[in-house]
PDB file of C-alpha atoms in Angstrom:
ATOM      1  CA  MET G   1     -14.404 -59.833  -5.339  1.00  0.00           C
ATOM      2  CA  GLU G   2     -15.012 -56.517  -3.616  1.00  0.00           C
ATOM      3  CA  ALA G   3     -12.567 -53.661  -4.184  1.00  0.00           C
ATOM      4  CA  THR G   4     -10.077 -53.181  -1.406  1.00  0.00           C
ATOM      5  CA  ALA G   5     -11.119 -50.300   0.849  1.00  0.00           C
ATOM      6  CA  LYS G   6      -8.744 -47.409   1.130  1.00  0.00           C
ATOM      7  CA  LYS G   7      -6.707 -47.323   4.313  1.00  0.00           C
ATOM      8  CA  ARG G   8      -7.964 -44.660   6.696  1.00  0.00           C
ATOM      9  CA  TYR G   9      -5.331 -41.946   7.045  1.00  0.00           C
ATOM     10  CA  GLU G  10      -4.349 -40.741  10.523  1.00  0.00           C
ATOM     11  CA  LEU G  11      -2.590 -37.486  11.294  1.00  0.00           C
ATOM     12  CA  THR G  12       0.820 -37.963  12.928  1.00  0.00           C
ATOM     13  CA  GLU G  13       2.509 -35.854  15.561  1.00  0.00           C
ATOM     14  CA  SER G  14       5.346 -34.998  13.184  1.00  0.00           C
ATOM     15  CA  GLU G  15       2.856 -33.679  10.620  1.00  0.00           C
ATOM     16  CA  ILE G  16       1.177 -31.522  13.251  1.00  0.00           C
ATOM     17  CA  GLU G  17       4.525 -30.052  14.270  1.00  0.00           C
ATOM     18  CA  PHE G  18       5.516 -29.486  10.630  1.00  0.00           C
ATOM     19  CA  ILE G  19       2.289 -27.583   9.945  1.00  0.00           C
ATOM     20  CA  ARG G  20       2.634 -25.566  13.146  1.00  0.00           C
ATOM     21  CA  GLY G  21       6.175 -24.657  12.113  1.00  0.00           C
ATOM     22  CA  ASN G  22       4.962 -23.291   8.778  1.00  0.00           C
ATOM     23  CA  THR G  23       1.738 -21.583   9.861  1.00  0.00           C
ATOM     24  CA  ASP G  24       0.241 -19.883  12.900  1.00  0.00           C
ATOM     25  CA  LEU G  25      -2.422 -22.578  13.245  1.00  0.00           C
ATOM     26  CA  SER G  26      -2.973 -24.069  16.668  1.00  0.00           C
ATOM     27  CA  ARG G  27      -3.117 -27.816  17.282  1.00  0.00           C
ATOM     28  CA  GLU G  28      -6.885 -27.539  17.711  1.00  0.00           C
ATOM     29  CA  GLU G  29      -7.285 -25.754  14.370  1.00  0.00           C
ATOM     30  CA  ILE G  30      -5.090 -28.311  12.584  1.00  0.00           C
ATOM     31  CA  GLU G  31      -7.071 -31.203  14.027  1.00  0.00           C
ATOM     32  CA  ARG G  32     -10.374 -29.563  13.049  1.00  0.00           C
ATOM     33  CA  TRP G  33      -9.139 -28.949   9.490  1.00  0.00           C
ATOM     34  CA  PHE G  34      -7.900 -32.519   9.330  1.00  0.00           C
ATOM     35  CA  GLY G  35     -11.315 -33.865  10.277  1.00  0.00           C
ATOM     36  CA  GLU G  36     -12.895 -31.887   7.452  1.00  0.00           C
ATOM     37  CA  PHE G  37     -10.165 -32.894   5.005  1.00  0.00           C
ATOM     38  CA  ARG G  38     -10.464 -36.604   5.806  1.00  0.00           C
ATOM     39  CA  ALA G  39     -14.250 -36.449   5.445  1.00  0.00           C
ATOM     40  CA  ARG G  40     -13.614 -36.031   1.706  1.00  0.00           C
ATOM     41  CA  CYS G  41     -10.283 -37.831   1.402  1.00  0.00           C
ATOM     42  CA  VAL G  42     -10.097 -40.980   3.530  1.00  0.00           C
ATOM     43  CA  ASP G  43      -6.582 -41.970   2.452  1.00  0.00           C
ATOM     44  CA  GLY G  44      -5.187 -38.475   3.084  1.00  0.00           C
ATOM     45  CA  ARG G  45      -4.240 -37.537  -0.486  1.00  0.00           C
ATOM     46  CA  LEU G  46      -6.175 -35.557  -3.079  1.00  0.00           C
ATOM     47  CA  ASP G  47      -5.765 -36.595  -6.699  1.00  0.00           C
ATOM     48  CA  PRO G  48      -6.299 -33.887  -9.369  1.00  0.00           C
ATOM     49  CA  ASP G  49     -10.028 -34.582  -9.695  1.00  0.00           C
ATOM     50  CA  GLN G  50     -10.626 -34.582  -5.941  1.00  0.00           C
ATOM     51  CA  PHE G  51      -8.573 -31.424  -5.613  1.00  0.00           C
ATOM     52  CA  LEU G  52     -10.604 -29.713  -8.337  1.00  0.00           C
ATOM     53  CA  ALA G  53     -13.838 -30.476  -6.484  1.00  0.00           C
ATOM     54  CA  PHE G  54     -12.343 -29.016  -3.299  1.00  0.00           C
ATOM     55  CA  TYR G  55     -10.846 -26.031  -5.094  1.00  0.00           C
ATOM     56  CA  ALA G  56     -14.028 -25.088  -6.964  1.00  0.00           C
ATOM     57  CA  ARG G  57     -15.812 -24.705  -3.629  1.00  0.00           C
ATOM     58  CA  LEU G  58     -12.950 -22.699  -2.140  1.00  0.00           C
ATOM     59  CA  PHE G  59     -13.048 -20.414  -5.175  1.00  0.00           C
ATOM     60  CA  ARG G  60     -16.740 -19.742  -4.757  1.00  0.00           C
ATOM     61  CA  GLY G  61     -16.353 -19.350  -0.994  1.00  0.00           C
ATOM     62  CA  GLY G  62     -13.579 -16.775  -1.288  1.00  0.00           C
ATOM     63  CA  GLY G  63     -10.937 -18.654   0.727  1.00  0.00           C
ATOM     64  CA  GLY G  64     -12.136 -17.316   4.044  1.00  0.00           C
ATOM     65  CA  GLY G  65     -10.644 -20.035   6.204  1.00  0.00           C
ATOM     66  CA  LYS G  66     -13.322 -22.737   6.035  1.00  0.00           C
ATOM     67  CA  LEU G  67     -13.304 -25.977   4.099  1.00  0.00           C
ATOM     68  CA  ASN G  68     -16.529 -27.071   2.427  1.00  0.00           C
ATOM     69  CA  THR G  69     -16.599 -30.852   2.424  1.00  0.00           C
ATOM     70  CA  ALA G  70     -19.866 -31.436   0.575  1.00  0.00           C
ATOM     71  CA  THR G  71     -19.589 -34.634  -1.440  1.00  0.00           C
ATOM     72  CA  GLN G  72     -22.114 -34.169  -4.261  1.00  0.00           C
ATOM     73  CA  GLN G  73     -20.796 -34.495  -7.803  1.00  0.00           C
ATOM     74  CA  GLU G  74     -20.484 -31.272  -9.747  1.00  0.00           C
ATOM     75  CA  LYS G  75     -19.686 -30.338 -13.314  1.00  0.00           C
ATOM     76  CA  HIS G  76     -16.919 -27.800 -13.804  1.00  0.00           C
ATOM     77  CA  SER G  77     -16.435 -25.467 -16.732  1.00  0.00           C
ATOM     78  CA  PRO G  78     -13.488 -26.131 -19.073  1.00  0.00           C
ATOM     79  CA  GLU G  79     -11.947 -22.883 -17.801  1.00  0.00           C
ATOM     80  CA  MET G  80     -12.195 -24.031 -14.177  1.00  0.00           C
ATOM     81  CA  VAL G  81     -10.628 -27.367 -15.052  1.00  0.00           C
ATOM     82  CA  GLU G  82      -7.716 -25.772 -16.946  1.00  0.00           C
ATOM     83  CA  TYR G  83      -7.060 -23.159 -14.283  1.00  0.00           C
ATOM     84  CA  GLY G  84      -7.501 -25.675 -11.490  1.00  0.00           C
ATOM     85  CA  ARG G  85      -4.620 -27.739 -12.872  1.00  0.00           C
ATOM     86  CA  SER G  86      -2.259 -24.799 -12.336  1.00  0.00           C
ATOM     87  CA  VAL G  87      -3.488 -24.305  -8.777  1.00  0.00           C
ATOM     88  CA  PHE G  88      -3.079 -28.036  -8.126  1.00  0.00           C
ATOM     89  CA  GLY G  89       0.559 -27.768  -9.202  1.00  0.00           C
ATOM     90  CA  ALA G  90       1.184 -24.997  -6.673  1.00  0.00           C
ATOM     91  CA  PHE G  91      -0.243 -27.127  -3.858  1.00  0.00           C
ATOM     92  CA  ASP G  92       1.613 -30.284  -4.949  1.00  0.00           C
ATOM     93  CA  THR G  93       4.961 -29.039  -3.688  1.00  0.00           C
ATOM     94  CA  ASP G  94       6.693 -32.437  -3.797  1.00  0.00           C
ATOM     95  CA  HIS G  95       5.447 -33.073  -7.391  1.00  0.00           C
ATOM     96  CA  SER G  96       4.018 -36.449  -6.381  1.00  0.00           C
ATOM     97  CA  GLY G  97       0.856 -36.070  -8.454  1.00  0.00           C
ATOM     98  CA  SER G  98      -1.325 -35.738  -5.376  1.00  0.00           C
ATOM     99  CA  VAL G  99      -1.809 -33.261  -2.528  1.00  0.00           C
ATOM    100  CA  ASP G 100      -1.502 -34.454   1.047  1.00  0.00           C
ATOM    101  CA  PHE G 101      -3.014 -32.785   4.086  1.00  0.00           C
ATOM    102  CA  ALA G 102       0.098 -30.795   5.027  1.00  0.00           C
ATOM    103  CA  GLU G 103       0.513 -29.448   1.482  1.00  0.00           C
ATOM    104  CA  PHE G 104      -3.144 -28.524   1.334  1.00  0.00           C
ATOM    105  CA  VAL G 105      -3.448 -26.794   4.674  1.00  0.00           C
ATOM    106  CA  ILE G 106      -0.158 -24.868   4.358  1.00  0.00           C
ATOM    107  CA  GLY G 107      -1.047 -23.676   0.853  1.00  0.00           C
ATOM    108  CA  PHE G 108      -4.509 -22.669   1.956  1.00  0.00           C
ATOM    109  CA  TRP G 109      -3.159 -20.907   5.050  1.00  0.00           C
ATOM    110  CA  VAL G 110      -0.593 -18.910   3.043  1.00  0.00           C
ATOM    111  CA  ARG G 111      -3.267 -17.736   0.627  1.00  0.00           C
ATOM    112  CA  ALA G 112      -5.818 -16.937   3.350  1.00  0.00           C
ATOM    113  CA  ARG G 113      -3.684 -15.655   6.223  1.00  0.00           C
ATOM    114  CA  GLY G 114      -0.059 -15.248   5.148  1.00  0.00           C
ATOM    115  CA  SER G 115       1.759 -11.955   4.662  1.00  0.00           C
ATOM    116  CA  LEU G 116       1.306 -10.138   1.349  1.00  0.00           C
ATOM    117  CA  ARG G 117       4.781 -11.136   0.204  1.00  0.00           C
ATOM    118  CA  ASP G 118       4.212 -14.778   1.170  1.00  0.00           C
ATOM    119  CA  LYS G 119       0.900 -14.762  -0.685  1.00  0.00           C
ATOM    120  CA  LEU G 120       2.539 -13.387  -3.821  1.00  0.00           C
ATOM    121  CA  ALA G 121       5.437 -15.847  -3.607  1.00  0.00           C
ATOM    122  CA  TRP G 122       2.928 -18.695  -3.392  1.00  0.00           C
ATOM    123  CA  LEU G 123       0.882 -17.165  -6.202  1.00  0.00           C
ATOM    124  CA  PHE G 124       3.980 -17.163  -8.412  1.00  0.00           C
ATOM    125  CA  GLY G 125       3.946 -20.957  -8.158  1.00  0.00           C
ATOM    126  CA  VAL G 126       0.438 -21.067  -9.617  1.00  0.00           C
ATOM    127  CA  TYR G 127       1.563 -19.325 -12.799  1.00  0.00           C
ATOM    128  CA  ASP G 128       5.045 -20.866 -13.060  1.00  0.00           C
ATOM    129  CA  ALA G 129       3.409 -24.073 -14.237  1.00  0.00           C
ATOM    130  CA  ASP G 130       6.587 -25.476 -15.844  1.00  0.00           C
ATOM    131  CA  ARG G 131       8.637 -24.854 -12.690  1.00  0.00           C
ATOM    132  CA  THR G 132      11.269 -22.903 -14.627  1.00  0.00           C
ATOM    133  CA  GLY G 133      11.468 -20.070 -12.098  1.00  0.00           C
ATOM    134  CA  TYR G 134       9.859 -17.679 -14.593  1.00  0.00           C
ATOM    135  CA  ILE G 135       6.382 -16.761 -15.856  1.00  0.00           C
ATOM    136  CA  ALA G 136       6.034 -16.234 -19.600  1.00  0.00           C
ATOM    137  CA  GLN G 137       3.825 -13.393 -20.784  1.00  0.00           C
ATOM    138  CA  TRP G 138       1.579 -15.651 -22.883  1.00  0.00           C
ATOM    139  CA  ARG G 139       0.957 -17.932 -19.913  1.00  0.00           C
ATOM    140  CA  LEU G 140      -0.166 -15.059 -17.702  1.00  0.00           C
ATOM    141  CA  ILE G 141      -2.429 -13.707 -20.451  1.00  0.00           C
ATOM    142  CA  ARG G 142      -4.059 -17.129 -20.711  1.00  0.00           C
ATOM    143  CA  ALA G 143      -4.489 -17.284 -16.928  1.00  0.00           C
ATOM    144  CA  VAL G 144      -6.233 -13.899 -16.893  1.00  0.00           C
ATOM    145  CA  GLU G 145      -8.509 -15.037 -19.729  1.00  0.00           C
ATOM    146  CA  LEU G 146      -9.473 -18.087 -17.664  1.00  0.00           C
ATOM    147  CA  LEU G 147     -10.050 -16.015 -14.536  1.00  0.00           C
ATOM    148  CA  TYR G 148     -12.268 -13.577 -16.431  1.00  0.00           C
ATOM    149  CA  ALA G 149     -14.355 -16.494 -17.692  1.00  0.00           C
ATOM    150  CA  ILE G 150     -14.560 -18.175 -14.270  1.00  0.00           C
ATOM    151  CA  LYS G 151     -15.433 -14.955 -12.454  1.00  0.00           C
ATOM    152  CA  GLY G 152     -17.837 -13.780 -15.153  1.00  0.00           C
ATOM    153  CA  ILE G 153     -15.866 -10.580 -15.747  1.00  0.00           C
ATOM    154  CA  ASN G 154     -16.938  -8.515 -18.740  1.00  0.00           C
ATOM    155  CA  ASN G 155     -13.989  -7.541 -20.923  1.00  0.00           C
ATOM    156  CA  LYS G 156     -15.665  -6.818 -24.249  1.00  0.00           C
ATOM    157  CA  SER G 157     -13.870  -4.453 -26.566  1.00  0.00           C
ATOM    158  CA  LYS G 158     -15.004  -0.834 -26.697  1.00  0.00           C
ATOM    159  CA  GLU G 159     -16.737  -1.396 -30.026  1.00  0.00           C
ATOM    160  CA  GLY G 160     -18.825  -4.231 -28.618  1.00  0.00           C
ATOM    161  CA  ARG G 161     -20.304  -2.556 -25.555  1.00  0.00           C
ATOM    162  CA  ASP G 162     -22.573   0.216 -24.419  1.00  0.00           C
ATOM    163  CA  ASP G 163     -21.107   3.288 -22.740  1.00  0.00           C
ATOM    164  CA  ASP G 164     -22.566   2.319 -19.373  1.00  0.00           C
ATOM    165  CA  ASP G 165     -21.174  -1.241 -19.387  1.00  0.00           C
ATOM    166  CA  ASP G 166     -18.911  -2.097 -16.456  1.00  0.00           C
ATOM    167  CA  VAL G 167     -15.946  -3.448 -18.429  1.00  0.00           C
ATOM    168  CA  GLU G 168     -12.570  -4.570 -17.121  1.00  0.00           C
ATOM    169  CA  GLU G 169      -9.278  -4.073 -18.939  1.00  0.00           C
ATOM    170  CA  GLU G 170      -8.617  -6.742 -21.564  1.00  0.00           C
ATOM    171  CA  PRO G 171      -6.229  -9.561 -20.518  1.00  0.00           C
ATOM    172  CA  TYR G 172      -3.556  -8.693 -23.091  1.00  0.00           C
ATOM    173  CA  SER G 173      -3.518  -5.024 -22.065  1.00  0.00           C
ATOM    174  CA  LEU G 174      -3.527  -5.871 -18.353  1.00  0.00           C
ATOM    175  CA  VAL G 175      -0.617  -8.304 -18.559  1.00  0.00           C
ATOM    176  CA  THR G 176       1.341  -6.120 -20.986  1.00  0.00           C
ATOM    177  CA  ARG G 177       1.102  -3.264 -18.499  1.00  0.00           C
ATOM    178  CA  LEU G 178       2.481  -5.501 -15.740  1.00  0.00           C
ATOM    179  CA  PHE G 179       5.386  -6.665 -17.914  1.00  0.00           C
ATOM    180  CA  ARG G 180       6.154  -3.109 -18.992  1.00  0.00           C
ATOM    181  CA  THR G 181       6.695  -2.069 -15.364  1.00  0.00           C
ATOM    182  CA  ALA G 182       7.982  -5.312 -13.813  1.00  0.00           C
ATOM    183  CA  ASP G 183      10.145  -7.011 -16.482  1.00  0.00           C
ATOM    184  CA  ARG G 184      13.303  -5.136 -15.538  1.00  0.00           C
ATOM    185  CA  ASN G 185      15.680  -6.865 -17.970  1.00  0.00           C
ATOM    186  CA  GLY G 186      13.185  -7.010 -20.848  1.00  0.00           C
ATOM    187  CA  ASP G 187      13.501 -10.757 -21.463  1.00  0.00           C
ATOM    188  CA  GLY G 188       9.752 -11.283 -21.873  1.00  0.00           C
ATOM    189  CA  ARG G 189       9.320 -13.253 -18.673  1.00  0.00           C
ATOM    190  CA  LEU G 190       8.998 -12.497 -14.972  1.00  0.00           C
ATOM    191  CA  SER G 191      11.191 -13.929 -12.247  1.00  0.00           C
ATOM    192  CA  ARG G 192       9.728 -14.492  -8.807  1.00  0.00           C
ATOM    193  CA  GLU G 193      11.073 -11.172  -7.532  1.00  0.00           C
ATOM    194  CA  GLU G 194       9.865  -9.267 -10.610  1.00  0.00           C
ATOM    195  CA  PHE G 195       6.397 -10.786 -10.264  1.00  0.00           C
ATOM    196  CA  ILE G 196       6.185  -9.975  -6.557  1.00  0.00           C
ATOM    197  CA  ALA G 197       7.410  -6.404  -7.064  1.00  0.00           C
ATOM    198  CA  GLY G 198       4.979  -5.798  -9.928  1.00  0.00           C
ATOM    199  CA  CYS G 199       1.990  -7.126  -8.005  1.00  0.00           C
ATOM    200  CA  MET G 200       2.979  -5.212  -4.871  1.00  0.00           C
ATOM    201  CA  ARG G 201       2.486  -2.016  -6.894  1.00  0.00           C
ATOM    202  CA  ASP G 202      -0.842  -3.074  -8.409  1.00  0.00           C
ATOM    203  CA  GLU G 203      -3.573  -4.035  -5.935  1.00  0.00           C
ATOM    204  CA  LYS G 204      -6.221  -4.495  -8.621  1.00  0.00           C
ATOM    205  CA  LEU G 205      -4.043  -6.968 -10.494  1.00  0.00           C
ATOM    206  CA  ARG G 206      -3.034  -9.024  -7.491  1.00  0.00           C
ATOM    207  CA  ARG G 207      -6.666  -9.269  -6.376  1.00  0.00           C
ATOM    208  CA  LEU G 208      -7.616 -10.525  -9.826  1.00  0.00           C
ATOM    209  CA  LEU G 209      -4.796 -13.071  -9.949  1.00  0.00           C
ATOM    210  CA  ALA G 210      -5.635 -14.524  -6.526  1.00  0.00           C
ATOM    211  CA  PRO G 211      -6.840 -18.088  -7.144  1.00  0.00           C
ATOM    212  CA  PHE G 212      -9.471 -17.983  -4.335  1.00  0.00           C
TER     213      PHE G 212
END
């Protein structure tokens, strides 16, 4: 017996109005994005693996407002897979285990075209993986380690490099510096407001932490 085909998902008027109410996208833009989204996801929901394939292309493309819907299979590094899970959690706002079109397009719009504060508030959700309302220092250090690996950033110690190497600050030092200035009550974790305030003061850090 043949497997049952997935039901083709259609965009509803209420979804269009919801997206328009949370972004500055026009109806035409929403419908164009939907066509690209459905080309990869017929039933209108991305599971973690489908999302990772989408996200990996967004990461490489820089999040400039276009969706790449190529369908070829790709292998992802362990670092991309681990980091991608955190990004998936930020998109999956209803914690359903999948990302629907509205969640995807609103999350992508905030990151690509939202205000700086909105971008940082959304970014907080990437690193608050346990949904506690706080980011632990160790978790942010791990995230920076993953980003360095994914982006091919050189962060060798001083003893292991030549003087002319272009070397970024080590993850532990980078995150410790953020916590030293942003963790106002010294509890070893950052609230949403502490994270936003700290990143507002540090352009280099917030550019590094951006997930695409």
